[in-house]
Amino acid sequence: MLPSHLVDDVDLASFERDGFLTVANLADQDTLNTLNSACRRLLKDGSGLEQGDQFDLAGAGDGKGAPKLPQIMWPSRYAPELSELAYRQSAQALAERLLGGPVQLTNEHMIYKPPQHGSPTPWHQDQAYHSPDMLYNNVNIWLALADATIENGCMQYVPGSHKLDVLPHHPIGNNATSRGLEVDNPEQYAEQAIPCPVPAGGVAVHRSYVLHYAGPNRTSTGRPAYILVFGREPQKRDKPLRFPWLSGHHDGAKARS
Ligand SMILES: O=C(O)CCC(=O)C(=O)O
């Protein structure tokens, strides 16, 4: 059950208007300890590298050099203790409150911005990774495993951008081997950005059509995050879109299924 004081009607209205929201204290210290130690272990052990579940989201996909934006898809495959966390129910309850009905978990991942050289996560919409045939009603619950600040790369959003449809994207750096996507002409969005710092244990939540970005990590400590995505049943579009950036894009859909 989600304590009702965490998201009141004013929050719901601002989520509808802006497409994002921050909520403090969704995870307690024990949960953060479990998630942080799993994140450190999976990165150190290279868990999921062989299976393609761990990769450098910002890198060229050639596996050379220290990763600048390591991502682990479905980390609970490699750290089963994550599936037992009561936090999952809190995050699901929050998603149900925000989307107004039952939701399914559709994705789980961890993203780590290493100290000093953690890359920016370029401007994008999560729906650019998904099927152009469907309309989605998804919400990302991005949990700060350490204080997330402007300096270490907290989430930033363009308010109201969830009302746009999916904009043209390209692989990061226009490199077809990159697993990450960037919206075309991103400069125009930076000036509208609202940075959303959150203390450890708090979440930044966004609708998956919202344009978002996270800056580089210029600090001396890492910026770990744990992301759960929940959705209601997607609907078939009357008129499918075309996502040319997914054809030939290295496993694009898998990068953020
Ligand atoms: O953690 C990050 O740097 C980016 C996360 C993100 O893009 C997302 O959760 O959709």
PDB file of C-alpha atoms and ligand atoms in Angstrom:
ATOM      1  CA  MET A   1       0.000   0.000   0.000  1.00  0.00           C
ATOM      2  CA  LEU A   2       1.214   3.472  -0.861  1.00  0.00           C
ATOM      3  CA  PRO A   3       0.916   5.848   2.094  1.00  0.00           C
ATOM      4  CA  SER A   4      -1.580   8.416   0.743  1.00  0.00           C
ATOM      5  CA  HIS A   5       0.465  11.374   2.011  1.00  0.00           C
ATOM      6  CA  LEU A   6       3.189  10.472  -0.535  1.00  0.00           C
ATOM      7  CA  VAL A   7       1.080  11.466  -3.541  1.00  0.00           C
ATOM      8  CA  ASP A   8      -1.901  13.768  -3.006  1.00  0.00           C
ATOM      9  CA  ASP A   9      -4.373  15.178  -5.528  1.00  0.00           C
ATOM     10  CA  VAL A  10      -2.154  18.204  -6.192  1.00  0.00           C
ATOM     11  CA  ASP A  11       0.711  15.846  -7.105  1.00  0.00           C
ATOM     12  CA  LEU A  12      -1.602  13.867  -9.379  1.00  0.00           C
ATOM     13  CA  ALA A  13      -2.665  17.052 -11.167  1.00  0.00           C
ATOM     14  CA  SER A  14       0.942  18.152 -11.659  1.00  0.00           C
ATOM     15  CA  PHE A  15       1.862  14.685 -12.961  1.00  0.00           C
ATOM     16  CA  GLU A  16      -0.976  14.946 -15.507  1.00  0.00           C
ATOM     17  CA  ARG A  17       0.157  18.430 -16.538  1.00  0.00           C
ATOM     18  CA  ASP A  18       3.952  17.969 -16.580  1.00  0.00           C
ATOM     19  CA  GLY A  19       4.360  14.213 -17.071  1.00  0.00           C
ATOM     20  CA  PHE A  20       6.811  13.866 -14.179  1.00  0.00           C
ATOM     21  CA  LEU A  21       6.989  14.101 -10.408  1.00  0.00           C
ATOM     22  CA  THR A  22       9.434  13.506  -7.552  1.00  0.00           C
ATOM     23  CA  VAL A  23       8.515  11.609  -4.409  1.00  0.00           C
ATOM     24  CA  ALA A  24      10.799  11.489  -1.345  1.00  0.00           C
ATOM     25  CA  ASN A  25      11.459   8.431   0.827  1.00  0.00           C
ATOM     26  CA  LEU A  26       9.944   5.628  -1.244  1.00  0.00           C
ATOM     27  CA  ALA A  27      12.791   3.270  -0.282  1.00  0.00           C
ATOM     28  CA  ASP A  28      14.279   2.824   3.199  1.00  0.00           C
ATOM     29  CA  GLN A  29      17.957   2.476   4.102  1.00  0.00           C
ATOM     30  CA  ASP A  30      17.930  -1.357   4.136  1.00  0.00           C
ATOM     31  CA  THR A  31      16.520  -1.374   0.608  1.00  0.00           C
ATOM     32  CA  LEU A  32      19.170   1.102  -0.524  1.00  0.00           C
ATOM     33  CA  ASN A  33      21.889  -1.044   1.046  1.00  0.00           C
ATOM     34  CA  THR A  34      20.641  -4.163  -0.777  1.00  0.00           C
ATOM     35  CA  LEU A  35      20.370  -2.360  -4.111  1.00  0.00           C
ATOM     36  CA  ASN A  36      23.709  -0.571  -3.793  1.00  0.00           C
ATOM     37  CA  SER A  37      25.587  -3.719  -2.918  1.00  0.00           C
ATOM     38  CA  ALA A  38      23.913  -5.592  -5.805  1.00  0.00           C
ATOM     39  CA  CYS A  39      24.833  -2.757  -8.184  1.00  0.00           C
ATOM     40  CA  ARG A  40      28.493  -2.787  -7.063  1.00  0.00           C
ATOM     41  CA  ARG A  41      28.675  -6.592  -7.300  1.00  0.00           C
ATOM     42  CA  LEU A  42      27.059  -6.910 -10.735  1.00  0.00           C
ATOM     43  CA  LEU A  43      29.312  -4.209 -12.189  1.00  0.00           C
ATOM     44  CA  LYS A  44      32.453  -5.691 -10.600  1.00  0.00           C
ATOM     45  CA  ASP A  45      31.602  -9.249 -11.719  1.00  0.00           C
ATOM     46  CA  GLY A  46      30.507  -8.191 -15.189  1.00  0.00           C
ATOM     47  CA  SER A  47      27.196  -9.994 -14.622  1.00  0.00           C
ATOM     48  CA  GLY A  48      25.106 -10.127 -17.777  1.00  0.00           C
ATOM     49  CA  LEU A  49      27.908  -8.972 -20.094  1.00  0.00           C
ATOM     50  CA  GLU A  50      27.930 -12.286 -21.925  1.00  0.00           C
ATOM     51  CA  GLN A  51      24.141 -12.354 -22.209  1.00  0.00           C
ATOM     52  CA  GLY A  52      24.047  -8.767 -23.507  1.00  0.00           C
ATOM     53  CA  ASP A  53      22.206  -7.583 -20.387  1.00  0.00           C
ATOM     54  CA  GLN A  54      25.104  -5.405 -19.231  1.00  0.00           C
ATOM     55  CA  PHE A  55      26.563  -2.864 -21.662  1.00  0.00           C
ATOM     56  CA  ASP A  56      27.694   0.727 -21.993  1.00  0.00           C
ATOM     57  CA  LEU A  57      24.583   2.668 -22.968  1.00  0.00           C
ATOM     58  CA  ALA A  58      26.611   5.665 -24.124  1.00  0.00           C
ATOM     59  CA  GLY A  59      29.476   3.723 -25.647  1.00  0.00           C
ATOM     60  CA  ALA A  60      30.017   2.635 -29.189  1.00  0.00           C
ATOM     61  CA  GLY A  61      29.142  -0.939 -28.292  1.00  0.00           C
ATOM     62  CA  ASP A  62      32.647  -2.269 -28.975  1.00  0.00           C
ATOM     63  CA  GLY A  63      33.316  -3.030 -25.300  1.00  0.00           C
ATOM     64  CA  LYS A  64      36.646  -1.140 -25.432  1.00  0.00           C
ATOM     65  CA  GLY A  65      37.696   1.240 -22.641  1.00  0.00           C
ATOM     66  CA  ALA A  66      36.058   1.862 -19.282  1.00  0.00           C
ATOM     67  CA  PRO A  67      32.274   2.116 -19.640  1.00  0.00           C
ATOM     68  CA  LYS A  68      30.950   5.645 -19.306  1.00  0.00           C
ATOM     69  CA  LEU A  69      27.314   4.736 -18.694  1.00  0.00           C
ATOM     70  CA  PRO A  70      27.002   1.090 -17.674  1.00  0.00           C
ATOM     71  CA  GLN A  71      23.483  -0.308 -17.709  1.00  0.00           C
ATOM     72  CA  ILE A  72      22.268  -3.687 -16.433  1.00  0.00           C
ATOM     73  CA  MET A  73      18.962  -4.952 -17.790  1.00  0.00           C
ATOM     74  CA  TRP A  74      16.851  -7.123 -15.490  1.00  0.00           C
ATOM     75  CA  PRO A  75      19.414  -7.070 -12.632  1.00  0.00           C
ATOM     76  CA  SER A  76      17.199  -9.391 -10.546  1.00  0.00           C
ATOM     77  CA  ARG A  77      18.217 -12.208 -12.948  1.00  0.00           C
ATOM     78  CA  TYR A  78      21.710 -11.882 -11.484  1.00  0.00           C
ATOM     79  CA  ALA A  79      20.770 -10.666  -7.990  1.00  0.00           C
ATOM     80  CA  PRO A  80      17.578 -12.592  -7.074  1.00  0.00           C
ATOM     81  CA  GLU A  81      17.350 -10.777  -3.732  1.00  0.00           C
ATOM     82  CA  LEU A  82      16.017  -7.769  -5.668  1.00  0.00           C
ATOM     83  CA  SER A  83      12.795  -9.635  -6.493  1.00  0.00           C
ATOM     84  CA  GLU A  84      12.112 -10.021  -2.764  1.00  0.00           C
ATOM     85  CA  LEU A  85      12.273  -6.333  -1.921  1.00  0.00           C
ATOM     86  CA  ALA A  86       9.048  -4.882  -0.501  1.00  0.00           C
ATOM     87  CA  TYR A  87      10.071  -1.731  -2.387  1.00  0.00           C
ATOM     88  CA  ARG A  88       8.678  -3.371  -5.541  1.00  0.00           C
ATOM     89  CA  GLN A  89       5.177  -3.252  -4.094  1.00  0.00           C
ATOM     90  CA  SER A  90       5.607   0.393  -3.065  1.00  0.00           C
ATOM     91  CA  ALA A  91       6.769   1.283  -6.581  1.00  0.00           C
ATOM     92  CA  GLN A  92       3.880  -0.678  -8.127  1.00  0.00           C
ATOM     93  CA  ALA A  93       1.374   1.047  -5.822  1.00  0.00           C
ATOM     94  CA  LEU A  94       2.784   4.417  -6.848  1.00  0.00           C
ATOM     95  CA  ALA A  95       2.488   3.472 -10.550  1.00  0.00           C
ATOM     96  CA  GLU A  96      -1.121   2.346 -10.019  1.00  0.00           C
ATOM     97  CA  ARG A  97      -1.982   5.585  -8.277  1.00  0.00           C
ATOM     98  CA  LEU A  98      -0.427   7.641 -11.072  1.00  0.00           C
ATOM     99  CA  LEU A  99      -1.880   5.611 -13.957  1.00  0.00           C
ATOM    100  CA  GLY A 100      -5.241   5.060 -12.273  1.00  0.00           C
ATOM    101  CA  GLY A 101      -5.502   1.253 -12.413  1.00  0.00           C
ATOM    102  CA  PRO A 102      -3.680  -2.094 -12.374  1.00  0.00           C
ATOM    103  CA  VAL A 103      -0.215  -2.171 -13.946  1.00  0.00           C
ATOM    104  CA  GLN A 104       2.358  -4.812 -14.933  1.00  0.00           C
ATOM    105  CA  LEU A 105       6.116  -4.587 -14.442  1.00  0.00           C
ATOM    106  CA  THR A 106       7.503  -4.178 -17.975  1.00  0.00           C
ATOM    107  CA  ASN A 107      11.152  -3.410 -17.320  1.00  0.00           C
ATOM    108  CA  GLU A 108      13.813  -3.324 -14.628  1.00  0.00           C
ATOM    109  CA  HIS A 109      17.279  -1.853 -14.987  1.00  0.00           C
ATOM    110  CA  MET A 110      20.183  -0.171 -13.220  1.00  0.00           C
ATOM    111  CA  ILE A 111      22.185   2.714 -14.625  1.00  0.00           C
ATOM    112  CA  TYR A 112      25.451   3.833 -13.047  1.00  0.00           C
ATOM    113  CA  LYS A 113      27.276   7.057 -13.831  1.00  0.00           C
ATOM    114  CA  PRO A 114      30.908   6.540 -12.817  1.00  0.00           C
ATOM    115  CA  PRO A 115      32.676   9.329 -10.891  1.00  0.00           C
ATOM    116  CA  GLN A 116      34.335  12.113 -12.949  1.00  0.00           C
ATOM    117  CA  HIS A 117      33.680  10.585 -16.359  1.00  0.00           C
ATOM    118  CA  GLY A 118      30.063   9.361 -16.244  1.00  0.00           C
ATOM    119  CA  SER A 119      28.498  10.372 -19.574  1.00  0.00           C
ATOM    120  CA  PRO A 120      25.313  12.348 -19.966  1.00  0.00           C
ATOM    121  CA  THR A 121      22.238  10.279 -20.781  1.00  0.00           C
ATOM    122  CA  PRO A 122      21.138  12.113 -23.940  1.00  0.00           C
ATOM    123  CA  TRP A 123      17.661  13.596 -24.444  1.00  0.00           C
ATOM    124  CA  HIS A 124      15.222  10.886 -25.454  1.00  0.00           C
ATOM    125  CA  GLN A 125      11.725   9.476 -25.034  1.00  0.00           C
ATOM    126  CA  ASP A 126      11.560   5.892 -23.780  1.00  0.00           C
ATOM    127  CA  GLN A 127       8.849   5.125 -26.313  1.00  0.00           C
ATOM    128  CA  ALA A 128      11.370   5.598 -29.122  1.00  0.00           C
ATOM    129  CA  TYR A 129      12.709   2.165 -28.094  1.00  0.00           C
ATOM    130  CA  HIS A 130       9.352   0.418 -28.369  1.00  0.00           C
ATOM    131  CA  SER A 131       6.994  -0.772 -31.082  1.00  0.00           C
ATOM    132  CA  PRO A 132       5.758   1.937 -33.480  1.00  0.00           C
ATOM    133  CA  ASP A 133       2.502  -0.047 -33.767  1.00  0.00           C
ATOM    134  CA  MET A 134       1.417   0.508 -30.183  1.00  0.00           C
ATOM    135  CA  LEU A 135       0.334   3.297 -27.839  1.00  0.00           C
ATOM    136  CA  TYR A 136       1.797   2.850 -24.372  1.00  0.00           C
ATOM    137  CA  ASN A 137       0.698   3.968 -20.935  1.00  0.00           C
ATOM    138  CA  ASN A 138       3.898   3.433 -18.966  1.00  0.00           C
ATOM    139  CA  VAL A 139       5.564   5.080 -16.031  1.00  0.00           C
ATOM    140  CA  ASN A 140       9.256   4.912 -15.022  1.00  0.00           C
ATOM    141  CA  ILE A 141      10.056   4.900 -11.341  1.00  0.00           C
ATOM    142  CA  TRP A 142      13.676   6.045 -11.123  1.00  0.00           C
ATOM    143  CA  LEU A 143      15.069   5.413  -7.636  1.00  0.00           C
ATOM    144  CA  ALA A 144      18.128   7.378  -6.486  1.00  0.00           C
ATOM    145  CA  LEU A 145      20.451   4.907  -4.743  1.00  0.00           C
ATOM    146  CA  ALA A 146      22.612   7.875  -3.643  1.00  0.00           C
ATOM    147  CA  ASP A 147      21.695  11.568  -3.534  1.00  0.00           C
ATOM    148  CA  ALA A 148      21.092  12.581  -7.161  1.00  0.00           C
ATOM    149  CA  THR A 149      22.147  16.173  -7.856  1.00  0.00           C
ATOM    150  CA  ILE A 150      22.617  18.391 -10.894  1.00  0.00           C
ATOM    151  CA  GLU A 151      26.395  17.887 -10.493  1.00  0.00           C
ATOM    152  CA  ASN A 152      26.273  14.073 -10.585  1.00  0.00           C
ATOM    153  CA  GLY A 153      23.562  13.673 -13.221  1.00  0.00           C
ATOM    154  CA  CYS A 154      20.059  13.761 -11.758  1.00  0.00           C
ATOM    155  CA  MET A 155      17.077  13.368 -14.098  1.00  0.00           C
ATOM    156  CA  GLN A 156      15.866  16.400 -16.088  1.00  0.00           C
ATOM    157  CA  TYR A 157      12.556  16.705 -17.917  1.00  0.00           C
ATOM    158  CA  VAL A 158      10.755  18.896 -20.450  1.00  0.00           C
ATOM    159  CA  PRO A 159       7.401  19.634 -18.805  1.00  0.00           C
ATOM    160  CA  GLY A 160       4.360  18.694 -20.890  1.00  0.00           C
ATOM    161  CA  SER A 161       6.399  16.780 -23.469  1.00  0.00           C
ATOM    162  CA  HIS A 162       4.390  13.593 -22.788  1.00  0.00           C
ATOM    163  CA  LYS A 163       1.649  15.241 -24.858  1.00  0.00           C
ATOM    164  CA  LEU A 164       3.902  15.048 -27.935  1.00  0.00           C
ATOM    165  CA  ASP A 165       4.006  11.829 -29.888  1.00  0.00           C
ATOM    166  CA  VAL A 166       7.313  10.029 -30.459  1.00  0.00           C
ATOM    167  CA  LEU A 167       9.828  12.423 -32.043  1.00  0.00           C
ATOM    168  CA  PRO A 168      12.558  11.366 -34.503  1.00  0.00           C
ATOM    169  CA  HIS A 169      15.564   9.747 -32.775  1.00  0.00           C
ATOM    170  CA  HIS A 170      18.958   8.392 -33.821  1.00  0.00           C
ATOM    171  CA  PRO A 171      21.533   6.117 -32.151  1.00  0.00           C
ATOM    172  CA  ILE A 172      23.814   8.036 -29.769  1.00  0.00           C
ATOM    173  CA  GLY A 173      26.664   9.581 -31.759  1.00  0.00           C
ATOM    174  CA  ASN A 174      24.932   8.360 -34.937  1.00  0.00           C
ATOM    175  CA  ASN A 175      26.779   5.106 -34.328  1.00  0.00           C
ATOM    176  CA  ALA A 176      24.577   2.167 -35.316  1.00  0.00           C
ATOM    177  CA  THR A 177      26.350  -0.093 -32.795  1.00  0.00           C
ATOM    178  CA  SER A 178      25.356   2.138 -29.871  1.00  0.00           C
ATOM    179  CA  ARG A 179      22.592   0.692 -27.703  1.00  0.00           C
ATOM    180  CA  GLY A 180      21.234   4.116 -26.689  1.00  0.00           C
ATOM    181  CA  LEU A 181      19.026   6.586 -28.560  1.00  0.00           C
ATOM    182  CA  GLU A 182      18.989  10.370 -28.690  1.00  0.00           C
ATOM    183  CA  VAL A 183      16.238  12.637 -29.978  1.00  0.00           C
ATOM    184  CA  ASP A 184      17.130  14.623 -33.120  1.00  0.00           C
ATOM    185  CA  ASN A 185      18.180  18.259 -32.528  1.00  0.00           C
ATOM    186  CA  PRO A 186      18.419  17.922 -28.739  1.00  0.00           C
ATOM    187  CA  GLU A 187      19.758  21.473 -28.160  1.00  0.00           C
ATOM    188  CA  GLN A 188      16.267  22.943 -28.299  1.00  0.00           C
ATOM    189  CA  TYR A 189      15.119  20.918 -25.294  1.00  0.00           C
ATOM    190  CA  ALA A 190      17.993  21.779 -22.944  1.00  0.00           C
ATOM    191  CA  GLU A 191      16.657  25.306 -22.399  1.00  0.00           C
ATOM    192  CA  GLN A 192      13.275  23.986 -21.267  1.00  0.00           C
ATOM    193  CA  ALA A 193      14.746  21.407 -18.892  1.00  0.00           C
ATOM    194  CA  ILE A 194      13.643  21.118 -15.279  1.00  0.00           C
ATOM    195  CA  PRO A 195      16.342  19.335 -13.227  1.00  0.00           C
ATOM    196  CA  CYS A 196      14.926  17.047 -10.533  1.00  0.00           C
ATOM    197  CA  PRO A 197      17.467  16.400  -7.776  1.00  0.00           C
ATOM    198  CA  VAL A 198      16.305  13.686  -5.357  1.00  0.00           C
ATOM    199  CA  PRO A 199      17.852  12.497  -2.100  1.00  0.00           C
ATOM    200  CA  ALA A 200      18.781   8.804  -1.813  1.00  0.00           C
ATOM    201  CA  GLY A 201      15.602   6.759  -1.381  1.00  0.00           C
ATOM    202  CA  GLY A 202      13.511   9.253  -3.348  1.00  0.00           C
ATOM    203  CA  VAL A 203      12.194   8.704  -6.859  1.00  0.00           C
ATOM    204  CA  ALA A 204      11.848  10.758 -10.021  1.00  0.00           C
ATOM    205  CA  VAL A 205       8.850   9.409 -11.905  1.00  0.00           C
ATOM    206  CA  HIS A 206       8.005  10.072 -15.534  1.00  0.00           C
ATOM    207  CA  ARG A 207       5.549   9.064 -18.204  1.00  0.00           C
ATOM    208  CA  SER A 208       7.462   7.266 -20.907  1.00  0.00           C
ATOM    209  CA  TYR A 209       6.637   9.808 -23.639  1.00  0.00           C
ATOM    210  CA  VAL A 210       8.320  12.589 -21.616  1.00  0.00           C
ATOM    211  CA  LEU A 211      11.581  13.964 -23.024  1.00  0.00           C
ATOM    212  CA  HIS A 212      14.279  13.389 -20.452  1.00  0.00           C
ATOM    213  CA  TYR A 213      17.999  13.639 -19.920  1.00  0.00           C
ATOM    214  CA  ALA A 214      20.529  13.188 -17.134  1.00  0.00           C
ATOM    215  CA  GLY A 215      23.739  15.224 -17.105  1.00  0.00           C
ATOM    216  CA  PRO A 216      27.322  14.002 -16.775  1.00  0.00           C
ATOM    217  CA  ASN A 217      28.742  13.010 -13.414  1.00  0.00           C
ATOM    218  CA  ARG A 218      31.359  15.610 -12.511  1.00  0.00           C
ATOM    219  CA  THR A 219      31.708  14.524  -8.880  1.00  0.00           C
ATOM    220  CA  SER A 220      34.096  12.113  -7.185  1.00  0.00           C
ATOM    221  CA  THR A 221      31.414   9.544  -6.310  1.00  0.00           C
ATOM    222  CA  GLY A 222      29.243   7.331  -8.538  1.00  0.00           C
ATOM    223  CA  ARG A 223      25.575   7.978  -9.319  1.00  0.00           C
ATOM    224  CA  PRO A 224      23.672   4.681  -9.147  1.00  0.00           C
ATOM    225  CA  ALA A 225      19.968   4.403 -10.025  1.00  0.00           C
ATOM    226  CA  TYR A 226      17.458   1.541 -10.036  1.00  0.00           C
ATOM    227  CA  ILE A 227      14.573   1.850 -12.464  1.00  0.00           C
ATOM    228  CA  LEU A 228      11.297  -0.053 -12.529  1.00  0.00           C
ATOM    229  CA  VAL A 229       8.887   0.515 -15.400  1.00  0.00           C
ATOM    230  CA  PHE A 230       5.200  -0.302 -15.002  1.00  0.00           C
ATOM    231  CA  GLY A 231       2.520  -0.114 -17.647  1.00  0.00           C
ATOM    232  CA  ARG A 232      -1.142  -0.600 -18.368  1.00  0.00           C
ATOM    233  CA  GLU A 233      -2.147  -2.708 -21.371  1.00  0.00           C
ATOM    234  CA  PRO A 234      -0.752  -1.058 -24.558  1.00  0.00           C
ATOM    235  CA  GLN A 235      -3.261  -0.279 -27.316  1.00  0.00           C
ATOM    236  CA  LYS A 236      -2.811  -0.863 -31.038  1.00  0.00           C
ATOM    237  CA  ARG A 237      -2.412   2.430 -32.922  1.00  0.00           C
ATOM    238  CA  ASP A 238      -4.954   3.109 -35.691  1.00  0.00           C
ATOM    239  CA  LYS A 239      -2.036   4.313 -37.787  1.00  0.00           C
ATOM    240  CA  PRO A 240       1.368   2.803 -36.972  1.00  0.00           C
ATOM    241  CA  LEU A 241       4.355   5.166 -36.805  1.00  0.00           C
ATOM    242  CA  ARG A 242       7.704   4.461 -38.477  1.00  0.00           C
ATOM    243  CA  PHE A 243      10.840   4.203 -36.321  1.00  0.00           C
ATOM    244  CA  PRO A 244      13.696   4.009 -38.884  1.00  0.00           C
ATOM    245  CA  TRP A 245      16.209   4.363 -36.011  1.00  0.00           C
ATOM    246  CA  LEU A 246      15.286   0.876 -34.788  1.00  0.00           C
ATOM    247  CA  SER A 247      16.084  -0.903 -38.051  1.00  0.00           C
ATOM    248  CA  GLY A 248      19.728  -1.948 -37.886  1.00  0.00           C
ATOM    249  CA  HIS A 249      20.014  -0.374 -34.432  1.00  0.00           C
ATOM    250  CA  HIS A 250      21.880  -2.901 -32.328  1.00  0.00           C
ATOM    251  CA  ASP A 251      19.170  -4.601 -30.312  1.00  0.00           C
ATOM    252  CA  GLY A 252      17.492  -1.268 -29.732  1.00  0.00           C
ATOM    253  CA  ALA A 253      14.230  -2.588 -28.383  1.00  0.00           C
ATOM    254  CA  LYS A 254      16.088  -4.787 -25.938  1.00  0.00           C
ATOM    255  CA  ALA A 255      18.016  -1.847 -24.578  1.00  0.00           C
ATOM    256  CA  ARG A 256      14.803  -0.593 -22.968  1.00  0.00           C
ATOM    257  CA  SER A 257      12.123  -3.158 -23.545  1.00  0.00           C
TER     258      SER A 257
HETATM  259  O1  LIG B   1      19.672   7.170 -15.181  1.00  0.00           O
HETATM  260  C1  LIG B   1      19.836   7.766 -16.235  1.00  0.00           C
HETATM  261  O2  LIG B   1      20.889   8.348 -16.488  1.00  0.00           O
HETATM  262  C2  LIG B   1      18.750   7.810 -17.276  1.00  0.00           C
HETATM  263  C3  LIG B   1      17.525   7.032 -16.935  1.00  0.00           C
HETATM  264  C4  LIG B   1      16.483   7.024 -17.984  1.00  0.00           C
HETATM  265  O3  LIG B   1      16.658   7.523 -19.077  1.00  0.00           O
HETATM  266  C5  LIG B   1      15.195   6.379 -17.704  1.00  0.00           C
HETATM  267  O4  LIG B   1      14.962   5.890 -16.591  1.00  0.00           O
HETATM  268  O5  LIG B   1      14.329   6.346 -18.614  1.00  0.00           O
END
